[in-house]
PDB file of C-alpha atoms in Angstrom:
ATOM      1  CA  MET G   1      58.878  39.102 161.780  1.00  0.00           C
ATOM      2  CA  GLN G   2      62.269  38.806 160.262  1.00  0.00           C
ATOM      3  CA  GLN G   3      64.621  41.723 160.516  1.00  0.00           C
ATOM      4  CA  SER G   4      66.535  43.036 157.551  1.00  0.00           C
ATOM      5  CA  ALA G   5      70.129  42.010 157.260  1.00  0.00           C
ATOM      6  CA  VAL G   6      70.954  45.514 155.973  1.00  0.00           C
ATOM      7  CA  PRO G   7      70.579  48.360 158.468  1.00  0.00           C
ATOM      8  CA  GLU G   8      68.479  51.317 157.421  1.00  0.00           C
ATOM      9  CA  LEU G   9      70.012  53.073 154.500  1.00  0.00           C
ATOM     10  CA  ALA G  10      71.561  56.418 155.366  1.00  0.00           C
ATOM     11  CA  HIS G  11      70.196  58.192 152.291  1.00  0.00           C
ATOM     12  CA  THR G  12      66.582  57.579 153.172  1.00  0.00           C
ATOM     13  CA  HIS G  13      66.727  60.099 155.996  1.00  0.00           C
ATOM     14  CA  THR G  14      67.900  63.640 155.288  1.00  0.00           C
ATOM     15  CA  ARG G  15      70.176  65.219 157.787  1.00  0.00           C
ATOM     16  CA  PRO G  16      71.876  68.663 157.781  1.00  0.00           C
ATOM     17  CA  ILE G  17      75.100  67.113 156.546  1.00  0.00           C
ATOM     18  CA  HIS G  18      73.292  65.952 153.377  1.00  0.00           C
ATOM     19  CA  TRP G  19      72.010  69.462 152.665  1.00  0.00           C
ATOM     20  CA  LEU G  20      75.503  70.835 153.221  1.00  0.00           C
ATOM     21  CA  ALA G  21      77.000  68.315 150.796  1.00  0.00           C
ATOM     22  CA  THR G  22      74.358  69.152 148.137  1.00  0.00           C
ATOM     23  CA  ALA G  23      74.954  72.897 148.542  1.00  0.00           C
ATOM     24  CA  THR G  24      78.727  72.403 148.251  1.00  0.00           C
ATOM     25  CA  ALA G  25      78.345  70.335 145.081  1.00  0.00           C
ATOM     26  CA  LEU G  26      75.994  72.918 143.550  1.00  0.00           C
ATOM     27  CA  ALA G  27      78.425  75.741 144.395  1.00  0.00           C
ATOM     28  CA  GLY G  28      81.215  73.776 142.712  1.00  0.00           C
ATOM     29  CA  VAL G  29      79.166  73.366 139.517  1.00  0.00           C
ATOM     30  CA  VAL G  30      78.318  77.086 139.442  1.00  0.00           C
ATOM     31  CA  ALA G  31      81.963  78.057 140.002  1.00  0.00           C
ATOM     32  CA  LEU G  32      83.146  75.683 137.279  1.00  0.00           C
ATOM     33  CA  SER G  33      80.557  76.997 134.812  1.00  0.00           C
ATOM     34  CA  SER G  34      81.836  80.539 135.331  1.00  0.00           C
ATOM     35  CA  LEU G  35      85.310  79.404 134.265  1.00  0.00           C
ATOM     36  CA  VAL G  36      84.111  77.583 131.146  1.00  0.00           C
ATOM     37  CA  GLN G  37      82.444  80.080 128.802  1.00  0.00           C
ATOM     38  CA  PRO G  38      81.328  79.773 125.176  1.00  0.00           C
ATOM     39  CA  GLY G  39      82.994  81.911 122.491  1.00  0.00           C
ATOM     40  CA  SER G  40      82.001  85.569 122.324  1.00  0.00           C
ATOM     41  CA  ALA G  41      78.872  86.371 120.370  1.00  0.00           C
ATOM     42  CA  THR G  42      78.795  88.952 117.587  1.00  0.00           C
ATOM     43  CA  ALA G  43      75.990  90.962 116.107  1.00  0.00           C
ATOM     44  CA  ALA G  44      77.156  90.262 112.565  1.00  0.00           C
ATOM     45  CA  GLN G  45      74.587  88.551 110.438  1.00  0.00           C
ATOM     46  CA  PRO G  46      75.614  85.902 107.948  1.00  0.00           C
ATOM     47  CA  THR G  47      75.613  87.074 104.345  1.00  0.00           C
ATOM     48  CA  ALA G  48      73.932  85.323 101.452  1.00  0.00           C
ATOM     49  CA  ALA G  49      75.716  82.259 100.096  1.00  0.00           C
ATOM     50  CA  GLY G  50      78.644  82.722 102.505  1.00  0.00           C
ATOM     51  CA  SER G  51      79.687  86.021 100.882  1.00  0.00           C
ATOM     52  CA  THR G  52      82.053  88.235 102.853  1.00  0.00           C
ATOM     53  CA  ALA G  53      81.322  91.336 100.750  1.00  0.00           C
ATOM     54  CA  ALA G  54      79.500  93.106 103.592  1.00  0.00           C
ATOM     55  CA  ALA G  55      82.529  92.846 105.899  1.00  0.00           C
ATOM     56  CA  THR G  56      85.124  93.615 103.234  1.00  0.00           C
ATOM     57  CA  PRO G  57      85.945  97.299 102.708  1.00  0.00           C
ATOM     58  CA  PRO G  58      85.297  98.574  99.197  1.00  0.00           C
ATOM     59  CA  GLY G  59      88.357  98.597  96.970  1.00  0.00           C
ATOM     60  CA  THR G  60      89.400 101.357  94.588  1.00  0.00           C
ATOM     61  CA  ALA G  61      89.886  99.252  91.445  1.00  0.00           C
ATOM     62  CA  GLY G  62      87.463 100.197  88.689  1.00  0.00           C
ATOM     63  CA  VAL G  63      86.061 103.220  90.545  1.00  0.00           C
ATOM     64  CA  THR G  64      85.384 106.376  88.526  1.00  0.00           C
ATOM     65  CA  PHE G  65      86.570 109.268  90.680  1.00  0.00           C
ATOM     66  CA  PRO G  66      85.191 112.786  90.081  1.00  0.00           C
ATOM     67  CA  LEU G  67      88.612 114.024  89.031  1.00  0.00           C
ATOM     68  CA  SER G  68      89.572 115.954  85.890  1.00  0.00           C
ATOM     69  CA  CYS G  69      92.943 115.025  84.431  1.00  0.00           C
ATOM     70  CA  GLY G  70      94.505 116.763  81.425  1.00  0.00           C
ATOM     71  CA  THR G  71      91.771 117.669  78.963  1.00  0.00           C
ATOM     72  CA  GLY G  72      89.168 118.668  81.574  1.00  0.00           C
ATOM     73  CA  THR G  73      87.122 115.482  81.284  1.00  0.00           C
ATOM     74  CA  THR G  74      86.361 113.096  84.100  1.00  0.00           C
ATOM     75  CA  THR G  75      88.715 110.240  83.403  1.00  0.00           C
ATOM     76  CA  GLY G  76      87.898 107.564  85.936  1.00  0.00           C
ATOM     77  CA  THR G  77      90.676 105.011  86.340  1.00  0.00           C
ATOM     78  CA  GLU G  78      92.841 105.462  83.209  1.00  0.00           C
ATOM     79  CA  LYS G  79      94.904 108.435  84.381  1.00  0.00           C
ATOM     80  CA  THR G  80      94.342 108.482  88.125  1.00  0.00           C
ATOM     81  CA  VAL G  81      96.584 107.244  90.913  1.00  0.00           C
ATOM     82  CA  VAL G  82      95.340 106.126  94.337  1.00  0.00           C
ATOM     83  CA  ALA G  83      98.144 107.420  96.537  1.00  0.00           C
ATOM     84  CA  THR G  84      96.868 105.919  99.792  1.00  0.00           C
ATOM     85  CA  LYS G  85      93.702 104.654 101.408  1.00  0.00           C
ATOM     86  CA  ALA G  86      92.289 103.844 104.831  1.00  0.00           C
ATOM     87  CA  THR G  87      89.282 101.772 105.857  1.00  0.00           C
ATOM     88  CA  GLY G  88      86.853 101.816 108.745  1.00  0.00           C
ATOM     89  CA  ASP G  89      83.176 102.108 109.654  1.00  0.00           C
ATOM     90  CA  LEU G  90      82.358 105.803 109.216  1.00  0.00           C
ATOM     91  CA  ASP G  91      78.577 105.757 109.595  1.00  0.00           C
ATOM     92  CA  GLY G  92      78.162 103.177 112.371  1.00  0.00           C
ATOM     93  CA  ASP G  93      76.284 100.619 110.256  1.00  0.00           C
ATOM     94  CA  GLY G  94      78.807  97.843 110.898  1.00  0.00           C
ATOM     95  CA  ARG G  95      80.127  97.862 107.315  1.00  0.00           C
ATOM     96  CA  PRO G  96      83.495  99.475 106.530  1.00  0.00           C
ATOM     97  CA  GLU G  97      83.965 102.349 104.113  1.00  0.00           C
ATOM     98  CA  THR G  98      87.177 103.357 102.331  1.00  0.00           C
ATOM     99  CA  ALA G  99      88.728 106.825 102.232  1.00  0.00           C
ATOM    100  CA  ALA G 100      91.128 107.259  99.297  1.00  0.00           C
ATOM    101  CA  VAL G 101      93.650 109.954  98.381  1.00  0.00           C
ATOM    102  CA  VAL G 102      93.619 110.194  94.575  1.00  0.00           C
ATOM    103  CA  HIS G 103      95.412 112.433  92.062  1.00  0.00           C
ATOM    104  CA  CYS G 104      96.067 112.599  88.336  1.00  0.00           C
ATOM    105  CA  ASP G 105      98.964 110.571  87.014  1.00  0.00           C
ATOM    106  CA  SER G 106     101.662 113.096  86.134  1.00  0.00           C
ATOM    107  CA  ALA G 107     105.232 112.608  85.021  1.00  0.00           C
ATOM    108  CA  MET G 108     106.136 116.099  86.265  1.00  0.00           C
ATOM    109  CA  GLY G 109     105.054 118.369  89.082  1.00  0.00           C
ATOM    110  CA  THR G 110     102.882 117.704  92.092  1.00  0.00           C
ATOM    111  CA  PRO G 111      99.261 117.226  91.061  1.00  0.00           C
ATOM    112  CA  PRO G 112      96.713 118.181  93.739  1.00  0.00           C
ATOM    113  CA  ASP G 113      95.000 115.409  95.687  1.00  0.00           C
ATOM    114  CA  GLY G 114      91.357 114.625  96.142  1.00  0.00           C
ATOM    115  CA  VAL G 115      90.014 112.663  99.105  1.00  0.00           C
ATOM    116  CA  TYR G 116      86.974 110.507  98.419  1.00  0.00           C
ATOM    117  CA  VAL G 117      84.824 108.209 100.553  1.00  0.00           C
ATOM    118  CA  LEU G 118      83.742 104.939  98.947  1.00  0.00           C
ATOM    119  CA  THR G 119      81.049 102.495 100.005  1.00  0.00           C
ATOM    120  CA  ARG G 120      79.479  99.475  98.386  1.00  0.00           C
ATOM    121  CA  ALA G 121      76.529  99.962  96.048  1.00  0.00           C
ATOM    122  CA  ALA G 122      73.164  98.311  96.695  1.00  0.00           C
ATOM    123  CA  ASP G 123      74.358  95.121  94.966  1.00  0.00           C
ATOM    124  CA  GLY G 124      76.929  94.735  97.777  1.00  0.00           C
ATOM    125  CA  HIS G 125      79.866  94.332  95.403  1.00  0.00           C
ATOM    126  CA  THR G 126      80.457  97.469  93.315  1.00  0.00           C
ATOM    127  CA  PRO G 127      82.312 100.259  95.144  1.00  0.00           C
ATOM    128  CA  ARG G 128      81.119 103.818  94.503  1.00  0.00           C
ATOM    129  CA  VAL G 129      82.114 107.336  95.582  1.00  0.00           C
ATOM    130  CA  VAL G 130      79.642 108.806  98.093  1.00  0.00           C
ATOM    131  CA  ALA G 131      81.510 111.901  99.304  1.00  0.00           C
ATOM    132  CA  THR G 132      84.347 114.254  98.402  1.00  0.00           C
ATOM    133  CA  LEU G 133      86.255 115.412 101.482  1.00  0.00           C
ATOM    134  CA  VAL G 134      88.957 117.347  99.611  1.00  0.00           C
ATOM    135  CA  ALA G 135      88.460 118.476  96.011  1.00  0.00           C
ATOM    136  CA  PRO G 136      91.537 118.728  93.754  1.00  0.00           C
ATOM    137  CA  LYS G 137      90.602 122.339  92.933  1.00  0.00           C
ATOM    138  CA  GLU G 138      91.677 123.215  96.511  1.00  0.00           C
ATOM    139  CA  ARG G 139      95.310 122.589  95.386  1.00  0.00           C
ATOM    140  CA  LEU G 140      96.204 120.478  98.437  1.00  0.00           C
ATOM    141  CA  THR G 141      98.519 117.533  98.975  1.00  0.00           C
ATOM    142  CA  VAL G 142      97.156 115.055 101.517  1.00  0.00           C
ATOM    143  CA  THR G 143      99.336 113.010 103.886  1.00  0.00           C
ATOM    144  CA  ASP G 144      98.802 110.898 107.007  1.00  0.00           C
ATOM    145  CA  LEU G 145      95.350 109.620 105.982  1.00  0.00           C
ATOM    146  CA  ALA G 146      93.758 107.443 108.670  1.00  0.00           C
ATOM    147  CA  ILE G 147      90.384 106.344 110.002  1.00  0.00           C
ATOM    148  CA  HIS G 148      89.927 105.948 113.745  1.00  0.00           C
ATOM    149  CA  ALA G 149      86.693 105.702 115.743  1.00  0.00           C
ATOM    150  CA  GLY G 150      84.534 106.724 112.782  1.00  0.00           C
ATOM    151  CA  THR G 151      86.605 109.800 111.928  1.00  0.00           C
ATOM    152  CA  VAL G 152      88.775 110.392 108.856  1.00  0.00           C
ATOM    153  CA  THR G 153      91.954 112.311 109.683  1.00  0.00           C
ATOM    154  CA  ALA G 154      94.654 113.713 107.411  1.00  0.00           C
ATOM    155  CA  THR G 155      97.293 116.386 107.142  1.00  0.00           C
ATOM    156  CA  LEU G 156      96.665 118.939 104.392  1.00  0.00           C
ATOM    157  CA  LEU G 157      99.663 120.598 102.764  1.00  0.00           C
ATOM    158  CA  GLY G 158      98.806 123.836 100.974  1.00  0.00           C
ATOM    159  CA  TYR G 159     100.073 127.227  99.928  1.00  0.00           C
ATOM    160  CA  SER G 160     100.064 130.627 101.590  1.00  0.00           C
ATOM    161  CA  SER G 161      99.729 132.346  98.195  1.00  0.00           C
ATOM    162  CA  ASP G 162      99.566 131.627  94.472  1.00  0.00           C
ATOM    163  CA  ALA G 163     103.211 132.704  94.221  1.00  0.00           C
ATOM    164  CA  VAL G 164     104.382 129.582  96.120  1.00  0.00           C
ATOM    165  CA  PRO G 165     105.477 126.882  93.632  1.00  0.00           C
ATOM    166  CA  SER G 166     103.357 123.715  93.626  1.00  0.00           C
ATOM    167  CA  CYS G 167     106.425 121.633  94.465  1.00  0.00           C
ATOM    168  CA  CYS G 168     106.817 123.249  97.862  1.00  0.00           C
ATOM    169  CA  PRO G 169     103.664 123.609 100.002  1.00  0.00           C
ATOM    170  CA  ASP G 170     104.284 125.994 102.894  1.00  0.00           C
ATOM    171  CA  VAL G 171     101.099 125.534 104.981  1.00  0.00           C
ATOM    172  CA  LYS G 172     100.426 122.381 107.015  1.00  0.00           C
ATOM    173  CA  THR G 173      96.929 121.859 108.483  1.00  0.00           C
ATOM    174  CA  PRO G 174      95.573 118.819 110.327  1.00  0.00           C
ATOM    175  CA  ALA G 175      91.942 118.068 109.470  1.00  0.00           C
ATOM    176  CA  ALA G 176      89.259 115.604 110.514  1.00  0.00           C
ATOM    177  CA  TRP G 177      85.893 114.649 109.019  1.00  0.00           C
ATOM    178  CA  HIS G 178      83.080 113.002 110.949  1.00  0.00           C
ATOM    179  CA  TRP G 179      79.721 111.755 109.609  1.00  0.00           C
ATOM    180  CA  ASN G 180      76.815 113.501 111.385  1.00  0.00           C
ATOM    181  CA  GLY G 181      74.104 111.327 109.847  1.00  0.00           C
ATOM    182  CA  LYS G 182      73.615 113.564 106.799  1.00  0.00           C
ATOM    183  CA  ALA G 183      77.049 114.768 105.698  1.00  0.00           C
ATOM    184  CA  PHE G 184      80.739 114.743 106.597  1.00  0.00           C
ATOM    185  CA  LEU G 185      81.668 117.722 108.781  1.00  0.00           C
ATOM    186  CA  ARG G 186      85.243 118.980 108.671  1.00  0.00           C
ATOM    187  CA  THR G 187      86.973 120.158 111.811  1.00  0.00           C
ATOM    188  CA  THR G 188      90.401 121.671 112.273  1.00  0.00           C
ATOM    189  CA  PRO G 189      91.934 122.038 115.726  1.00  0.00           C
ATOM    190  CA  ALA G 190      92.305 125.721 116.637  1.00  0.00           C
ATOM    191  CA  GLY G 191      95.747 127.298 116.351  1.00  0.00           C
ATOM    192  CA  VAL G 192      97.427 124.474 114.469  1.00  0.00           C
ATOM    193  CA  HIS G 193      98.123 126.122 111.101  1.00  0.00           C
ATOM    194  CA  SER G 194     101.810 126.428 110.341  1.00  0.00           C
ATOM    195  CA  VAL G 195     103.740 128.242 107.661  1.00  0.00           C
TER     196      VAL G 195
END
């Protein structure tokens, strides 16, 4: 019988060194895969036809606010001014809402503010008012409007009596509104009223 010119191949017999080499290679692959990660996943669902309306906060243009200016009629957009607005997800549904400070357009004096929450209507495009946080009849001026962690915050400037002129509010009160699943609840930190 003729003997092979090539000695027995080393890989045909497993030895502990082979198992060690395989384990080392596998550990290297696992370590490398932990360094290379895909982009972060999001729970956002794509919208129809590439629309971004669901992720875009509702605007204030064209909205009819429940605000009476001048003759006692609800005017909508003709004689109203949106002084400031803030956006954020207030009800935890993943879609942002808008809180807007609105007052009547006035050449003189300080018209009282209203604070309204807007969301998108069922069609996903038209913004609509869903809540009034501050009604103009309360005779307040609203500053520092913000939304953080699902809570609307603002500073309310008011009057200690009817004798105080509307130009010069003398009471400053911080306020916050949080959605409880059915309505917005207003809270005011204790002992923070100032005159």
